[in-house]
Coordinates of C-alpha atoms and ligand atoms in Angstrom, one line a residue:
X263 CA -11.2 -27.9 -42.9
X264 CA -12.9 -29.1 -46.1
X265 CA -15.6 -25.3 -46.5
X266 CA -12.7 -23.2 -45.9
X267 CA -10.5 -25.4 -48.5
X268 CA -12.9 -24.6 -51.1
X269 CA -13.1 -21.4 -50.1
X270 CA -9.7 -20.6 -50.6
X271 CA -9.6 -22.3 -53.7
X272 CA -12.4 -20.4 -55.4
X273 CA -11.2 -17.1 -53.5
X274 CA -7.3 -17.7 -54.7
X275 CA -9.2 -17.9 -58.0
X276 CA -10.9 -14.7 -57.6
X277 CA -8.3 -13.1 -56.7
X278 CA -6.1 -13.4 -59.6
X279 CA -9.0 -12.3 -61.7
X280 CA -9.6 -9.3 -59.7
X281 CA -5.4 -8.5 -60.0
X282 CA -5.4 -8.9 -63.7
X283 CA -8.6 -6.6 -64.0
X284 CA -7.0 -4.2 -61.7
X285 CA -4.0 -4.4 -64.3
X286 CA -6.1 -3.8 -67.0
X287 CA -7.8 -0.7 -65.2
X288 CA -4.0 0.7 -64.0
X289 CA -3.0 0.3 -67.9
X290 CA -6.2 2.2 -69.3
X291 CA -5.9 4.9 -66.9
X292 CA -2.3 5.2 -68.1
X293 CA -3.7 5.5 -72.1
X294 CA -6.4 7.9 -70.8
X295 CA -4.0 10.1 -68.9
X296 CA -2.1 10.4 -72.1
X297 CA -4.8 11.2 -74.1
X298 CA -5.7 14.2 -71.6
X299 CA -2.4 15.3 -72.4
X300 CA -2.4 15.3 -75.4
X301 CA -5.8 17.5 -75.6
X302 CA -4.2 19.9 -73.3
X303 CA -1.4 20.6 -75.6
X304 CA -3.9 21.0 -78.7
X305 CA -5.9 23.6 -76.5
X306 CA -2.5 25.3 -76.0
X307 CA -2.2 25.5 -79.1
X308 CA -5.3 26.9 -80.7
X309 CA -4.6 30.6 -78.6
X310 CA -0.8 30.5 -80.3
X311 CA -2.8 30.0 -84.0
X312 CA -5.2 32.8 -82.7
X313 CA -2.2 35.3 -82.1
X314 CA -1.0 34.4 -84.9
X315 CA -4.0 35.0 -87.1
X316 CA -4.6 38.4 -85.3
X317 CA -0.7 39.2 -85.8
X318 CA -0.9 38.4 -89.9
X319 CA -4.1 40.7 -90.4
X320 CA -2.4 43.6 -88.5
X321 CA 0.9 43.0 -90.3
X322 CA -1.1 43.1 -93.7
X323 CA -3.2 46.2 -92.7
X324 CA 0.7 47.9 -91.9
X325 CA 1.7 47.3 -95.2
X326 CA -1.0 48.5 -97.1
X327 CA -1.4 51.9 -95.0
X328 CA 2.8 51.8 -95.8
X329 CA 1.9 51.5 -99.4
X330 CA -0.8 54.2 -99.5
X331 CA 2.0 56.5 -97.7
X332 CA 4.2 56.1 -100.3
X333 CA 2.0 56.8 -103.4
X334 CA 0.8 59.7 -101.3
X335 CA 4.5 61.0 -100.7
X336 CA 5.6 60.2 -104.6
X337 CA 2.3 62.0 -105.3
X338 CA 3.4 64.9 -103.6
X339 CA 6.6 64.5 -104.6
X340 CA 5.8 65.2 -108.2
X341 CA 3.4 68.1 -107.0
X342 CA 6.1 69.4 -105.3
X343 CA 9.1 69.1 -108.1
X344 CA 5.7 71.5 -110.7
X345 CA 5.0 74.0 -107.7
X346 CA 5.2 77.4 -108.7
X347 CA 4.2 79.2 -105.8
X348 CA 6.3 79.2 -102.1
X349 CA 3.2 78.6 -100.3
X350 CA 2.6 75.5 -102.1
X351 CA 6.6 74.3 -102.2
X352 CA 6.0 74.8 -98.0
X353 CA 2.7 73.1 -97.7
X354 CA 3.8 70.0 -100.0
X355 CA 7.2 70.0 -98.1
X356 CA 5.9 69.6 -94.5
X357 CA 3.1 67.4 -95.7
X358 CA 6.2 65.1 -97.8
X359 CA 7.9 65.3 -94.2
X360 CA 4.5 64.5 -92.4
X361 CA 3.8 61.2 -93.9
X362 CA 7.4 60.3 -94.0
X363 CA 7.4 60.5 -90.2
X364 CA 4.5 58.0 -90.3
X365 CA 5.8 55.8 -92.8
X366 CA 8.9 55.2 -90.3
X367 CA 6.8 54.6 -87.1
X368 CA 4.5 52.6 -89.3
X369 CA 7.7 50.8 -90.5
X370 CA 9.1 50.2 -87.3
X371 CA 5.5 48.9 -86.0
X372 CA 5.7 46.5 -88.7
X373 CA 9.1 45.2 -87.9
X374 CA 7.9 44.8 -84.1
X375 CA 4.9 42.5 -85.1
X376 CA 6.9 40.4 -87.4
X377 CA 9.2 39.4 -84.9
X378 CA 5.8 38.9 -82.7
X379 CA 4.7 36.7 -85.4
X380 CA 8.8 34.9 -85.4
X381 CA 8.1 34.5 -81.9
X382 CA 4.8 32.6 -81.9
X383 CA 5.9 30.4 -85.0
X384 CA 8.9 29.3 -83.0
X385 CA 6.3 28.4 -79.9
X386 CA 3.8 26.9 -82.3
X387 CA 7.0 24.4 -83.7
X388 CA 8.0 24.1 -80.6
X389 CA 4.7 22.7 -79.1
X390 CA 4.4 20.8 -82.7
X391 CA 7.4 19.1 -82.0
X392 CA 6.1 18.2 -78.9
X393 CA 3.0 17.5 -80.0
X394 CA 4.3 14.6 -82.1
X395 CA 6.8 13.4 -80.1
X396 CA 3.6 13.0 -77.7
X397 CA 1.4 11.0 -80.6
X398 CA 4.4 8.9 -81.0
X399 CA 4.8 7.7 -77.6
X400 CA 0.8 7.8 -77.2
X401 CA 0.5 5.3 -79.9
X402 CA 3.3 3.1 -78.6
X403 CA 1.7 2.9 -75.2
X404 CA -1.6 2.3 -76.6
X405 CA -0.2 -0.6 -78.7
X406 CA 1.5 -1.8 -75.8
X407 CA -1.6 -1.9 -73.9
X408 CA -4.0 -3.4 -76.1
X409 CA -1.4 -5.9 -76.3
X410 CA -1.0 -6.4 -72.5
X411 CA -4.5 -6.1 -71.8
X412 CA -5.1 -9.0 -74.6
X413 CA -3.2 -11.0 -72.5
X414 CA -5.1 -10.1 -69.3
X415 CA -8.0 -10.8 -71.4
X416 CA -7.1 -14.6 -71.7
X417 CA -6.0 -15.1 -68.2
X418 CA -9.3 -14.2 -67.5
X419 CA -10.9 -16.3 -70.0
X420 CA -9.3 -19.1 -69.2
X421 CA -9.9 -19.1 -65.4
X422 CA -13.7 -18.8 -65.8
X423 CA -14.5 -22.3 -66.4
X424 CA -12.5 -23.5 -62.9
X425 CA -13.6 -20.4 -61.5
X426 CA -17.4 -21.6 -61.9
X427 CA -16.2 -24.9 -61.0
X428 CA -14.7 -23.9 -57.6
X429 CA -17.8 -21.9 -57.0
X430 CA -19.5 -24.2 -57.2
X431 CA -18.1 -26.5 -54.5
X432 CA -18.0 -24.0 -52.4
X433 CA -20.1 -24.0 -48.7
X434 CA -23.5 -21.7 -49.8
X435 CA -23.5 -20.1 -46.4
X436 CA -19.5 -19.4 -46.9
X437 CA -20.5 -18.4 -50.6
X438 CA -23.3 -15.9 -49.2
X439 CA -20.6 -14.5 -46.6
X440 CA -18.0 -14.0 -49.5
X441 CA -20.4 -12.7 -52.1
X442 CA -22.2 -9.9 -49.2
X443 CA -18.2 -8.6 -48.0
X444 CA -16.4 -9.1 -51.4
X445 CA -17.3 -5.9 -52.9
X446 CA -16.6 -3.7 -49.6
X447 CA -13.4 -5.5 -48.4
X448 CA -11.8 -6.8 -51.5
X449 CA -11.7 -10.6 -52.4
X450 CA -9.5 -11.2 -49.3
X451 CA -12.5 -12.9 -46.9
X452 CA -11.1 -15.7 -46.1
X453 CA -7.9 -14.4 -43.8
X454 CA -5.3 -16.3 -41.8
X455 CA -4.4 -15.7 -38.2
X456 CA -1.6 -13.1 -37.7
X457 CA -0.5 -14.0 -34.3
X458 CA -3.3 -13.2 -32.3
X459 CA -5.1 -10.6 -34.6
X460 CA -7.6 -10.6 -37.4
X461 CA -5.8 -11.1 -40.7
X462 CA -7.7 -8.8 -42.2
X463 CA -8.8 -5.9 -40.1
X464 CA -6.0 -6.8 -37.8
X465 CA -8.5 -6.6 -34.8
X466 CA -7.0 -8.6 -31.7
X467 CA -9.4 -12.2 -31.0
X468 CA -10.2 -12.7 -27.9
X469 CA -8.6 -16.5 -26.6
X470 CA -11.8 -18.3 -27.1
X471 CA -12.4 -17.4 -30.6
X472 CA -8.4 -18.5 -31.5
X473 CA -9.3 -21.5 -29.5
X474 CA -12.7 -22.4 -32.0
X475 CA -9.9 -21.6 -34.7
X476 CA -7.8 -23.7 -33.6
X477 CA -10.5 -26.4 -33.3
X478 CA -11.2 -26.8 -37.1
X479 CA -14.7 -27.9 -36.4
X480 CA -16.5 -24.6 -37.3
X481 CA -16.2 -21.6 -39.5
X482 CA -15.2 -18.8 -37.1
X483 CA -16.0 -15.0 -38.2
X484 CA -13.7 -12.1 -37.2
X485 CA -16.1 -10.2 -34.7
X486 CA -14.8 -6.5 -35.9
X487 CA -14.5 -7.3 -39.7
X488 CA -16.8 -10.4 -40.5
X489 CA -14.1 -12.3 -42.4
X490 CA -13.8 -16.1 -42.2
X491 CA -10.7 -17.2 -39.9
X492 CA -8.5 -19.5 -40.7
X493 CA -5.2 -20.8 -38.7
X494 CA -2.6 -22.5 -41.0
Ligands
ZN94 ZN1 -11.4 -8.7 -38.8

């Protein structure tokens, strides 16, 4: 039949545009997946930096309370080695012992948050590392894509003139029935019969519609799905 001819011609066509756009969606979901992932590692990150920040200033304020114990205890020290009296020798002495006791737990404190701070620069390489091993394969993908999708592009392009021109050939009540299911069903509308079913919602026909089918003198509509039948 002549209407569904044209029909499947300019639905053939449609088709292939709709795959290659479908292509190009599949591919740019792909590039914006990766860029996601990439965000999620540079939010990882900023915490580690934040530790690390907070581990530095502590580290620092260690070292200068461990510096202020020392002049203290040399300053004693030297009061100590001029003391005349016992009471002073004794005070000086437990005082020396005092803030030596602090300088080691100080000392050991210290030790603790530099191996902290080792700890969260080998995370922070590590997630650097993979951070640019990411970028790398992110740009390659994306190159690869705008490459692919280029392509699509062109196919596309260069199916829109016969596109138009198999539109246009095409029965306008068939047109209308393509144009008012495409969007819900997908560009299959025009469906051959599988065995004794509906091509496309795989309804069974009852004999008298595979019979007007069969007949070739009318377009015939799946009851169920509203596609156009077709018997090849
Ligand atoms: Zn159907």
């Amino acid at each position: 039949m002549e209407i569904l001819d044209q029909l499947r011609q300019y639905q053939d066509l449609f088709a292939k545009i709709e795959l290659y756009h479908a292509e190009m969606g599949k591919r740019n979901d792909k590039v914006e997946d990766f860029e996601k992932k990439i965000s999620e590692m540079l939010t990882e990150r900023a915490p580690h930096e934040e530790r690390m920040t907070q581990g530095r200033a502590l580290a620092r304020k260690f070292e200068s309370d461990v510096a202020d114990l020392e002049s203290k205890i040399t300053k004693s020290r030297d009061q100590l080695a001029s003391a005349t009296q016992a009471s002073e020798y004794s005070g000086l002495k437990s005082q020396i012992e005092k803030h030596e006791s602090e300088k080691v737990a100080l000392e050991e404190n210290l030790l603790a948050i530099f191996s902290k701070i080792e700890e969260i620069e080998l995370g922070i390489s590590d997630l650097d590392q993979r951070l640019a091993n990411a970028k790398e394969e992110y740009l390659e993908l994306k190159s690869r894509v705008s490459k692919e999708n280029q392509e699509f592009e062109s196919e596309i392009s260069q199916l829109s003139t016969p596109l138009e021109e198999a539109r246009s050939k095409v029965d306008a009540e068939v047109l209308e029935v393509f144009d008012r299911l495409q969007p819900g069903l997908g560009s299959n509308i025009l469906v051959n019969v599988d065995g004794s079913n509906c091509g496309g919602c795989h309804v069974s026909l009852a004999p008298q519609i595979l019979e007007r089918i069969r007949q070739k003198k009318e377009v015939v509509f799946c009851n169920f799905c509203g596609r156009i039948l077709e018997c090849r």
